[in-house]
Structure formats: structure tokens, C-alpha cells
PDB file of C-alpha atoms in Angstrom:
ATOM      1  CA  MET C   5      -0.040   0.037   0.438  1.00  0.00           C
ATOM      2  CA  SER C   6       1.568   3.462  -1.000  1.00  0.00           C
ATOM      3  CA  GLU C   7       1.675   6.416   0.647  1.00  0.00           C
ATOM      4  CA  ALA C   8      -1.363   7.698  -2.201  1.00  0.00           C
ATOM      5  CA  THR C   9      -3.687   4.735  -1.404  1.00  0.00           C
ATOM      6  CA  VAL C  10      -3.181   4.628   1.900  1.00  0.00           C
ATOM      7  CA  PRO C  11      -7.462   5.745   3.146  1.00  0.00           C
ATOM      8  CA  GLU C  12      -8.339   9.108   5.185  1.00  0.00           C
ATOM      9  CA  LYS C  13      -8.727   7.168   8.307  1.00  0.00           C
ATOM     10  CA  LEU C  14      -5.280   5.618   9.009  1.00  0.00           C
ATOM     11  CA  LYS C  15      -3.776   9.120   9.070  1.00  0.00           C
ATOM     12  CA  THR C  16      -5.683  10.445  11.368  1.00  0.00           C
ATOM     13  CA  ALA C  17      -3.678  10.635  14.380  1.00  0.00           C
ATOM     14  CA  ILE C  18      -4.374  12.115  17.900  1.00  0.00           C
ATOM     15  CA  VAL C  19      -2.491  14.495  19.012  1.00  0.00           C
ATOM     16  CA  ILE C  20      -1.865  14.463  22.856  1.00  0.00           C
ATOM     17  CA  PRO C  21      -0.231  17.493  24.581  1.00  0.00           C
ATOM     18  CA  THR C  22       2.798  16.283  27.241  1.00  0.00           C
ATOM     19  CA  HIS C  23       4.444  17.894  29.978  1.00  0.00           C
ATOM     20  CA  THR C  24       7.529  18.535  28.884  1.00  0.00           C
ATOM     21  CA  GLY C  25       8.723  19.681  32.734  1.00  0.00           C
ATOM     22  CA  ARG C  26       8.695  23.060  34.738  1.00  0.00           C
ATOM     23  CA  SER C  27       5.143  24.831  35.039  1.00  0.00           C
ATOM     24  CA  TYR C  28       1.684  23.243  34.192  1.00  0.00           C
ATOM     25  CA  LYS C  29      -0.274  26.650  33.733  1.00  0.00           C
ATOM     26  CA  ASP C  30       2.322  27.495  30.746  1.00  0.00           C
ATOM     27  CA  THR C  31       1.297  26.318  27.540  1.00  0.00           C
ATOM     28  CA  CYS C  32       4.672  26.557  26.483  1.00  0.00           C
ATOM     29  CA  ASN C  33       6.167  23.667  28.152  1.00  0.00           C
ATOM     30  CA  TYR C  34       3.747  21.024  26.446  1.00  0.00           C
ATOM     31  CA  ARG C  35       4.578  19.614  23.051  1.00  0.00           C
ATOM     32  CA  PRO C  36       2.559  17.618  21.028  1.00  0.00           C
ATOM     33  CA  ILE C  37       2.338  13.812  20.270  1.00  0.00           C
ATOM     34  CA  SER C  38       0.849  12.529  17.795  1.00  0.00           C
ATOM     35  CA  ILE C  39      -0.370   8.483  17.956  1.00  0.00           C
ATOM     36  CA  LEU C  40      -1.209   7.541  14.472  1.00  0.00           C
ATOM     37  CA  PRO C  41      -3.339   3.720  13.743  1.00  0.00           C
ATOM     38  CA  SER C  42      -1.057   1.735  14.017  1.00  0.00           C
ATOM     39  CA  LEU C  43      -1.352  -0.179  10.772  1.00  0.00           C
ATOM     40  CA  HIS C  44       0.266   2.505   8.662  1.00  0.00           C
ATOM     41  CA  LYS C  45       3.553   2.289  11.129  1.00  0.00           C
ATOM     42  CA  ILE C  46       3.786  -1.182  10.132  1.00  0.00           C
ATOM     43  CA  ASN C  47       3.639  -0.633   6.685  1.00  0.00           C
ATOM     44  CA  LYS C  48       6.019   1.326   6.570  1.00  0.00           C
ATOM     45  CA  SER C  49       8.585  -0.189   8.943  1.00  0.00           C
ATOM     46  CA  ILE C  50       8.443  -3.820   8.670  1.00  0.00           C
ATOM     47  CA  SER C  51      11.858  -4.652   6.913  1.00  0.00           C
ATOM     48  CA  ASP C  52      12.407  -7.996   4.687  1.00  0.00           C
ATOM     49  CA  ASN C  53      14.733  -8.836   7.219  1.00  0.00           C
ATOM     50  CA  GLN C  54      12.078  -8.461  10.196  1.00  0.00           C
ATOM     51  CA  PHE C  55      11.332 -12.181  10.303  1.00  0.00           C
ATOM     52  CA  GLY C  56       9.826 -12.410  13.838  1.00  0.00           C
ATOM     53  CA  PHE C  57       5.795 -12.128  14.695  1.00  0.00           C
ATOM     54  CA  GLN C  58       4.907 -13.038  11.587  1.00  0.00           C
ATOM     55  CA  LYS C  59       3.005 -15.540   9.825  1.00  0.00           C
ATOM     56  CA  THR C  60       4.989 -16.231   6.533  1.00  0.00           C
ATOM     57  CA  LYS C  61       8.616 -16.240   7.969  1.00  0.00           C
ATOM     58  CA  GLY C  62      10.143 -17.619  11.381  1.00  0.00           C
ATOM     59  CA  THR C  63      12.787 -19.183  12.745  1.00  0.00           C
ATOM     60  CA  LYS C  64      13.913 -21.656  10.038  1.00  0.00           C
ATOM     61  CA  ILE C  65      13.310 -18.685   6.923  1.00  0.00           C
ATOM     62  CA  ALA C  66      15.655 -16.751   9.251  1.00  0.00           C
ATOM     63  CA  ILE C  67      18.835 -19.309  10.012  1.00  0.00           C
ATOM     64  CA  GLU C  68      18.711 -20.299   5.373  1.00  0.00           C
ATOM     65  CA  LYS C  69      18.623 -16.193   5.335  1.00  0.00           C
ATOM     66  CA  CYS C  70      21.931 -15.865   8.195  1.00  0.00           C
ATOM     67  CA  ALA C  71      23.303 -18.849   7.055  1.00  0.00           C
ATOM     68  CA  GLN C  72      23.824 -17.625   3.092  1.00  0.00           C
ATOM     69  CA  THR C  73      24.818 -14.318   4.146  1.00  0.00           C
ATOM     70  CA  VAL C  74      27.659 -15.744   5.884  1.00  0.00           C
ATOM     71  CA  ASN C  75      28.349 -18.519   3.325  1.00  0.00           C
ATOM     72  CA  ASP C  76      27.816 -15.301  -0.031  1.00  0.00           C
ATOM     73  CA  ALA C  77      30.419 -13.105   2.303  1.00  0.00           C
ATOM     74  CA  LEU C  78      32.506 -15.618   2.653  1.00  0.00           C
ATOM     75  CA  ASP C  79      32.437 -16.225  -1.122  1.00  0.00           C
ATOM     76  CA  ASN C  80      33.347 -12.849  -2.040  1.00  0.00           C
ATOM     77  CA  LYS C  81      36.053 -12.816   0.977  1.00  0.00           C
ATOM     78  CA  SER C  82      34.170 -10.016   2.574  1.00  0.00           C
ATOM     79  CA  SER C  83      33.773  -9.057   6.121  1.00  0.00           C
ATOM     80  CA  VAL C  84      29.895 -10.618   8.258  1.00  0.00           C
ATOM     81  CA  LEU C  85      28.817  -8.827  11.654  1.00  0.00           C
ATOM     82  CA  LEU C  86      26.495 -10.726  13.232  1.00  0.00           C
ATOM     83  CA  PHE C  87      23.848  -9.415  16.093  1.00  0.00           C
ATOM     84  CA  VAL C  88      22.372 -12.264  17.671  1.00  0.00           C
ATOM     85  CA  ASP C  89      19.321 -11.966  20.383  1.00  0.00           C
ATOM     86  CA  LEU C  90      19.925 -14.476  23.105  1.00  0.00           C
ATOM     87  CA  LYS C  91      18.153 -13.179  26.244  1.00  0.00           C
ATOM     88  CA  LYS C  92      16.353 -15.208  27.267  1.00  0.00           C
ATOM     89  CA  ALA C  93      16.234 -17.959  24.665  1.00  0.00           C
ATOM     90  CA  PHE C  94      17.807 -20.981  26.572  1.00  0.00           C
ATOM     91  CA  ASP C  95      15.282 -20.492  29.694  1.00  0.00           C
ATOM     92  CA  THR C  96      12.859 -23.065  28.718  1.00  0.00           C
ATOM     93  CA  ILE C  97      15.344 -25.846  28.180  1.00  0.00           C
ATOM     94  CA  ASP C  98      17.067 -28.186  29.945  1.00  0.00           C
ATOM     95  CA  HIS C  99      20.628 -26.971  30.721  1.00  0.00           C
ATOM     96  CA  LYS C 100      22.515 -29.883  31.004  1.00  0.00           C
ATOM     97  CA  ILE C 101      21.618 -31.489  27.488  1.00  0.00           C
ATOM     98  CA  LEU C 102      22.323 -28.824  26.093  1.00  0.00           C
ATOM     99  CA  LEU C 103      25.476 -28.892  27.551  1.00  0.00           C
ATOM    100  CA  GLU C 104      26.222 -32.049  26.631  1.00  0.00           C
ATOM    101  CA  LYS C 105      25.113 -32.034  22.722  1.00  0.00           C
ATOM    102  CA  LEU C 106      27.555 -29.122  22.523  1.00  0.00           C
ATOM    103  CA  PHE C 107      30.249 -31.084  23.826  1.00  0.00           C
ATOM    104  CA  ALA C 108      29.274 -34.133  21.602  1.00  0.00           C
ATOM    105  CA  ASN C 109      29.479 -31.039  18.905  1.00  0.00           C
ATOM    106  CA  GLY C 110      32.734 -30.196  19.529  1.00  0.00           C
ATOM    107  CA  MET C 111      31.926 -27.168  21.898  1.00  0.00           C
ATOM    108  CA  ARG C 112      34.513 -27.159  24.581  1.00  0.00           C
ATOM    109  CA  GLY C 113      36.923 -25.801  26.419  1.00  0.00           C
ATOM    110  CA  THR C 114      35.974 -21.504  27.817  1.00  0.00           C
ATOM    111  CA  MET C 115      32.905 -21.338  25.293  1.00  0.00           C
ATOM    112  CA  HIS C 116      31.812 -24.840  26.750  1.00  0.00           C
TER     113      HIS C 116
END
């Protein structure tokens, strides 16, 4: 949906004055905050590299794309920078089993 085809009601914003400090009586101490409908924001901001919270994309596709990017970089002898958010990634698994599998797959020493 291009900007020209966005329905008018999606372009409507709720404007709320937000206090910035100092006296509450002085109207100069407020700034407007516009709250736009979520669909309008999502339409413009979802990257092709966003895999979470989308029905057609998931972990498998994300891993495949990541592996392809790394392989392409290695083939071209270029650098790769990879950020992985592992916060809470291992909260629901048995850590003993994970460590055994990592060890069996060659992960040893400090990393293990």
C-alpha cells in the first residue's frame, strides 16, 4: 500500500499534549505527541529482514537467510557482522542436555 493509497482514516492522528517540565500552567511547557494508527506505522517500517511476529516468516527462514549471507560473504572474502539476541533464549530448555549436545558437537573449553 503506497502513501497515495492509504485510506484517510489511517492518516488520522490523536494529538496529546505532553508536559516537558517546569510550570504546568504555562502552555509553552507542553509538546504535542501524535498517536498514529498502528497499521500505518507497520506498513512503512517492516524490513525484509524482520522475521519475528510474522505468519509467513519464522526461525527456519531466518536461519537459512543468515547462513546464506555468511556463505556469500565467505565466498566473496568479505567481512560479516552478526548480532544475535540470546536474552531468554535458553530459559525453557534443560541446560544439562544443551551442554552435552554442545560438547558432542565439538564445543569445548571456555566457550563450553
